[in-house]
PDB file of N, CA and C in Angstrom:
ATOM      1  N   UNK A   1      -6.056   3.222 -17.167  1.00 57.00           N
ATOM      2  CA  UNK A   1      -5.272   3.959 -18.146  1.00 57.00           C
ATOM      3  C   UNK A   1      -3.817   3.499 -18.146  1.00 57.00           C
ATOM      4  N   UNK A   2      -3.045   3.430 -19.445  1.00 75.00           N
ATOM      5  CA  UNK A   2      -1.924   3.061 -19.394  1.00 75.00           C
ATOM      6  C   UNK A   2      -1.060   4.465 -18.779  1.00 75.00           C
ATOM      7  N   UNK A   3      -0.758   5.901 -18.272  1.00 83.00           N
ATOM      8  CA  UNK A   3      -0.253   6.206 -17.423  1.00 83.00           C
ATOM      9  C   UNK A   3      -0.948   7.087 -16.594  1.00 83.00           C
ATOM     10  N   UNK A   4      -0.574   7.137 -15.711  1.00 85.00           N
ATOM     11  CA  UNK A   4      -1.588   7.787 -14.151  1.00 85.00           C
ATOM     12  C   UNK A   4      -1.004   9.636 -14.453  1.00 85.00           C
ATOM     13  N   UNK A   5      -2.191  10.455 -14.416  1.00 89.00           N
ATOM     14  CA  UNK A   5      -1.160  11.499 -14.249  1.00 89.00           C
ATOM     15  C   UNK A   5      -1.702  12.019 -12.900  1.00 89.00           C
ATOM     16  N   UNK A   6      -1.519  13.528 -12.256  1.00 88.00           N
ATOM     17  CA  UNK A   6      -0.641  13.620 -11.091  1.00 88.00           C
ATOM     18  C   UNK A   6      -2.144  13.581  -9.962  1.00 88.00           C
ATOM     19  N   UNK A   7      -3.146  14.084 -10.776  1.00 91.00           N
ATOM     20  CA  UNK A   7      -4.470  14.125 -10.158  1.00 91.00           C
ATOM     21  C   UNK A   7      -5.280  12.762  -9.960  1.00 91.00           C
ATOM     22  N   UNK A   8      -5.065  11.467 -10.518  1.00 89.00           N
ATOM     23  CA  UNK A   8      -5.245  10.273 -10.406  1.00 89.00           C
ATOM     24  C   UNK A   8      -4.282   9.828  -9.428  1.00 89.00           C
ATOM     25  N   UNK A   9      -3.349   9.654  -9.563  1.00 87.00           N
ATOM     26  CA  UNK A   9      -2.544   9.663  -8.503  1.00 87.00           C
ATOM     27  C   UNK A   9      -2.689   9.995  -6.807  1.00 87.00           C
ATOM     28  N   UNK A  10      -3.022  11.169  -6.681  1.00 89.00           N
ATOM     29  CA  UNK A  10      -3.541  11.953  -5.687  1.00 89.00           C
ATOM     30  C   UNK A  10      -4.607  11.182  -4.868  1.00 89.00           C
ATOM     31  N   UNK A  11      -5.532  10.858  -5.765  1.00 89.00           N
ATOM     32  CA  UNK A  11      -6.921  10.490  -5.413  1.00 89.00           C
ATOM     33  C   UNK A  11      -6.699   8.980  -5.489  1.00 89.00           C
ATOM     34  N   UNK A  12      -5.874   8.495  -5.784  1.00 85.00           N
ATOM     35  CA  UNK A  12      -5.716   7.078  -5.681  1.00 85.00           C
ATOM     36  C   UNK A  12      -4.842   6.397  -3.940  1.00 85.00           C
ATOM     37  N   UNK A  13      -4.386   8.046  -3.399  1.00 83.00           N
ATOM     38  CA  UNK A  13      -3.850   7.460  -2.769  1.00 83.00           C
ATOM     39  C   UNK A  13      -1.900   6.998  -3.124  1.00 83.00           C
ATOM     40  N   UNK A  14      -1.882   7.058  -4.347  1.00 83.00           N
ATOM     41  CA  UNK A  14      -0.623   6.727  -4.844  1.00 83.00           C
ATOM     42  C   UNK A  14       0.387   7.265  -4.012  1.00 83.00           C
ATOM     43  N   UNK A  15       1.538   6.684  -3.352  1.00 80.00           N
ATOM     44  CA  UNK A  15       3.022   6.630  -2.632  1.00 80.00           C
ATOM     45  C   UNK A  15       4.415   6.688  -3.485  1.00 80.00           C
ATOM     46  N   UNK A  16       4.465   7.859  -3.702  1.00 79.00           N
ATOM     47  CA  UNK A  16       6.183   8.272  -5.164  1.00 79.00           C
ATOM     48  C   UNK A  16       7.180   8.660  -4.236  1.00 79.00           C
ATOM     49  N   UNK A  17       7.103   7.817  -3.018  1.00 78.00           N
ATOM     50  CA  UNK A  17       8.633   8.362  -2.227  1.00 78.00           C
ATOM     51  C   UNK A  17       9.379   6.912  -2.334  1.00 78.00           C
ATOM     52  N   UNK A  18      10.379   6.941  -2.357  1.00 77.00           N
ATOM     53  CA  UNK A  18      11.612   5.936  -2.918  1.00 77.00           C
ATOM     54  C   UNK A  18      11.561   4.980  -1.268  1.00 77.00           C
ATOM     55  N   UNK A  19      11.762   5.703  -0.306  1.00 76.00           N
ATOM     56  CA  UNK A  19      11.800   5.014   0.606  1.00 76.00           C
ATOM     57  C   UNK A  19      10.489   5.239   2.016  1.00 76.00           C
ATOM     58  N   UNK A  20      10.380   4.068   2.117  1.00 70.00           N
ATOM     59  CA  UNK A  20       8.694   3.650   2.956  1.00 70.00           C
ATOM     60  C   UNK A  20       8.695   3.622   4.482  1.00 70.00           C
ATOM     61  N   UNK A  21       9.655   4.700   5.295  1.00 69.00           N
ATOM     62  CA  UNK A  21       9.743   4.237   6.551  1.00 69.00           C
ATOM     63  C   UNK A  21       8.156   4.505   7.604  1.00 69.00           C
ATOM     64  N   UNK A  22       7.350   4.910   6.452  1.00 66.00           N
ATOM     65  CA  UNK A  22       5.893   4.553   6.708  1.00 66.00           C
ATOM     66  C   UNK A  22       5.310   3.068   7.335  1.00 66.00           C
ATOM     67  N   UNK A  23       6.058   2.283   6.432  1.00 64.00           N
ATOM     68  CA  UNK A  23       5.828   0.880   6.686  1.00 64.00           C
ATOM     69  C   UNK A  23       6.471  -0.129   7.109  1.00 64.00           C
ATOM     70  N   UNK A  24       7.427  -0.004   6.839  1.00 64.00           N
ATOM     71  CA  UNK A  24       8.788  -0.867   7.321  1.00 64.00           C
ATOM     72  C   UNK A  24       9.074   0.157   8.818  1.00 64.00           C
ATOM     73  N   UNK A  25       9.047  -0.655   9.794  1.00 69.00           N
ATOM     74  CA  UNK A  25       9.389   0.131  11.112  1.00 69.00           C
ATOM     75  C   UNK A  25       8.854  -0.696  12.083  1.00 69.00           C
ATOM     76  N   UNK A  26       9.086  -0.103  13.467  1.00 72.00           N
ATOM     77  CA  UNK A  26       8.952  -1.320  14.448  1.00 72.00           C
ATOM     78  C   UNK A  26       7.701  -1.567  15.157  1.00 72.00           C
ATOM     79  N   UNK A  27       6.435  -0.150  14.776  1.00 75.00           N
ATOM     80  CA  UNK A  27       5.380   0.060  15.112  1.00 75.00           C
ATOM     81  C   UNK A  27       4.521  -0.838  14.914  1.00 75.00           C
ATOM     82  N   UNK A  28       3.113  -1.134  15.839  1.00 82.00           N
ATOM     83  CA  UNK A  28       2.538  -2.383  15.418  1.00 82.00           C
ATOM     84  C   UNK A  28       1.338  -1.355  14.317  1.00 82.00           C
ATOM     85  N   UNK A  29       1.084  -2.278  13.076  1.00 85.00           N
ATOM     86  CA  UNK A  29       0.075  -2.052  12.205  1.00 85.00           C
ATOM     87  C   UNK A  29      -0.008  -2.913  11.142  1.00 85.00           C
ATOM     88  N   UNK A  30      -1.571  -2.821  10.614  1.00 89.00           N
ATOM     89  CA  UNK A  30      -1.746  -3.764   9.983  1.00 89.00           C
ATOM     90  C   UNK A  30      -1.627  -2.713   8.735  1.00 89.00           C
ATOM     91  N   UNK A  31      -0.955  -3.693   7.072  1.00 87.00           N
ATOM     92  CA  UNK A  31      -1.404  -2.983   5.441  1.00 87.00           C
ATOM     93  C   UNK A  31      -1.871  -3.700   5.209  1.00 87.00           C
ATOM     94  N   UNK A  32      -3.109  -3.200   4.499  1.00 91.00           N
ATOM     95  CA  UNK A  32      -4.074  -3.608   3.836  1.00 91.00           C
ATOM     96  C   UNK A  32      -4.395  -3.221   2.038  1.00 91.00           C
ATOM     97  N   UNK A  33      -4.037  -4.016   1.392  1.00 91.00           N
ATOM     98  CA  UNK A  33      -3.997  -4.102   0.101  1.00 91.00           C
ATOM     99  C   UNK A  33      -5.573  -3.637  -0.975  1.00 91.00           C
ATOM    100  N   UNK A  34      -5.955  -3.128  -1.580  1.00 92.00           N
ATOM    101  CA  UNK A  34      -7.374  -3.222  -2.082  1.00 92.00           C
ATOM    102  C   UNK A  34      -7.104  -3.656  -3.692  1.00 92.00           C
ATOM    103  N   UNK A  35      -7.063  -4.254  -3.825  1.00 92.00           N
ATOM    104  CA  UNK A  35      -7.080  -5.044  -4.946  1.00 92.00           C
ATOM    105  C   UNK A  35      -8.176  -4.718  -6.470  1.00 92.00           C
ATOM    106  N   UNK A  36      -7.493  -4.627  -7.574  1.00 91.00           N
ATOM    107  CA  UNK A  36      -8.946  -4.501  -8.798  1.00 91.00           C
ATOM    108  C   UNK A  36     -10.223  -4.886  -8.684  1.00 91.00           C
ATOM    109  N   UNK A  37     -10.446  -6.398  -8.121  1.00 96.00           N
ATOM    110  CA  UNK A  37     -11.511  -6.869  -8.169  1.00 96.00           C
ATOM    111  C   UNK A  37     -12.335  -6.941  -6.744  1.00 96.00           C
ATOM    112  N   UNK A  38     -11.605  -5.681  -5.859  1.00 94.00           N
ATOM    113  CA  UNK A  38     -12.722  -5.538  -4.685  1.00 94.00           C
ATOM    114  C   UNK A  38     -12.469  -6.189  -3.477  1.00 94.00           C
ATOM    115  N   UNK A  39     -11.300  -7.167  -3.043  1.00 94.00           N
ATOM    116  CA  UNK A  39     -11.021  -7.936  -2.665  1.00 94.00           C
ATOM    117  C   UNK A  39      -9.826  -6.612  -1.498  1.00 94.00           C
ATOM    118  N   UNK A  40     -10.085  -6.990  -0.435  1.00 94.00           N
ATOM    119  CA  UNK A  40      -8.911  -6.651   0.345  1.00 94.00           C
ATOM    120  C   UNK A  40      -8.092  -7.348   0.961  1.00 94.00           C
ATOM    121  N   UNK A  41      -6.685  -7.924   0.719  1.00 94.00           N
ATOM    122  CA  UNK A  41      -6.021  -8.639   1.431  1.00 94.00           C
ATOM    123  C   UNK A  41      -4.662  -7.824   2.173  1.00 94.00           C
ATOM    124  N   UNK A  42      -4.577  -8.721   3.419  1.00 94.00           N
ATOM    125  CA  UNK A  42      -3.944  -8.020   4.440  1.00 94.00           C
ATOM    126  C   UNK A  42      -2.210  -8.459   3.955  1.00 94.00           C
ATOM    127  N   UNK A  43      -1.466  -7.294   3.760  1.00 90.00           N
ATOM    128  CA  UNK A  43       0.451  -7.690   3.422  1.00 90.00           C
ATOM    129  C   UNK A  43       1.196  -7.494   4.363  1.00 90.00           C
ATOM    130  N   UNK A  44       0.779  -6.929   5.154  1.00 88.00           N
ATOM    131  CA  UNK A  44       1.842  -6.707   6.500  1.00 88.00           C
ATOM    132  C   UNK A  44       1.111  -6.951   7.432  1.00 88.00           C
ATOM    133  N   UNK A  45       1.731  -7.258   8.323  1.00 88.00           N
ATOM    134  CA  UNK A  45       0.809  -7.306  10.391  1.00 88.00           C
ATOM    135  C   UNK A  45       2.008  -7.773  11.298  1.00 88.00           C
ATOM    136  N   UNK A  46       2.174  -7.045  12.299  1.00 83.00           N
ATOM    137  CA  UNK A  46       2.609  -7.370  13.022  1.00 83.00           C
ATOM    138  C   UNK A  46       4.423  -7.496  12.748  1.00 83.00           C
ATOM    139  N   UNK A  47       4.621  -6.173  12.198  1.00 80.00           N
ATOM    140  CA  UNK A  47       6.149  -6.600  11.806  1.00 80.00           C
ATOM    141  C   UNK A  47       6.557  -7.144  10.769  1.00 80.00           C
ATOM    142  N   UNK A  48       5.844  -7.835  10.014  1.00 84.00           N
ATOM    143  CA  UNK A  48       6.078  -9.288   8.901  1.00 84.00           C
ATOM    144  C   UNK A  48       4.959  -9.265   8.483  1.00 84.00           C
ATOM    145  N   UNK A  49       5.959  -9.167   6.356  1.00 86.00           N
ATOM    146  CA  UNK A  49       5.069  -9.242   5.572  1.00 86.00           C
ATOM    147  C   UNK A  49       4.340 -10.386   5.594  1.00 86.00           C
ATOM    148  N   UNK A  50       3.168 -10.293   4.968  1.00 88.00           N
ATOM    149  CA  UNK A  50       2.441 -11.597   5.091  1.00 88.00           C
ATOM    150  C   UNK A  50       2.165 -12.459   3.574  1.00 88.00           C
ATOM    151  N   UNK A  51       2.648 -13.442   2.879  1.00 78.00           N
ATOM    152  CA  UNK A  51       2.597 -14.064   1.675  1.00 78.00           C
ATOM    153  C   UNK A  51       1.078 -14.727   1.206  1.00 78.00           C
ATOM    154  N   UNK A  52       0.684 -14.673   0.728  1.00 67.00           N
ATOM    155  CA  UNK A  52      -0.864 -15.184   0.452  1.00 67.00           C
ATOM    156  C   UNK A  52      -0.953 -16.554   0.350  1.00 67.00           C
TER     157      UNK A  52
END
């Protein structure tokens, strides 16, 4: 859909906070991306984003 409203959102998982100290921080963890076509690729590990 061209806009998400608040219950898609929800269930998507969707992140509306401005700042991510979720992710950016000194803790070790891996993000993991899930992509349209099913595909999961890994963006962070270990401190550092990771470029494809």
């Amino acid at each position: 859909p061209e806009m998400l409203d608040k219950m898609m959102m929800d269930s998507l998982g969707f992140n509306t906070s401005s700042i991510h100290w979720d992710l950016v921080n000194t803790e070790e963890k891996i993000v993991t991306a899930n992509l349209a076509d099913g595909r999961k690729v890994t963006i962070y590990e270990n401190g550092r984003f990771k470029m494809p």
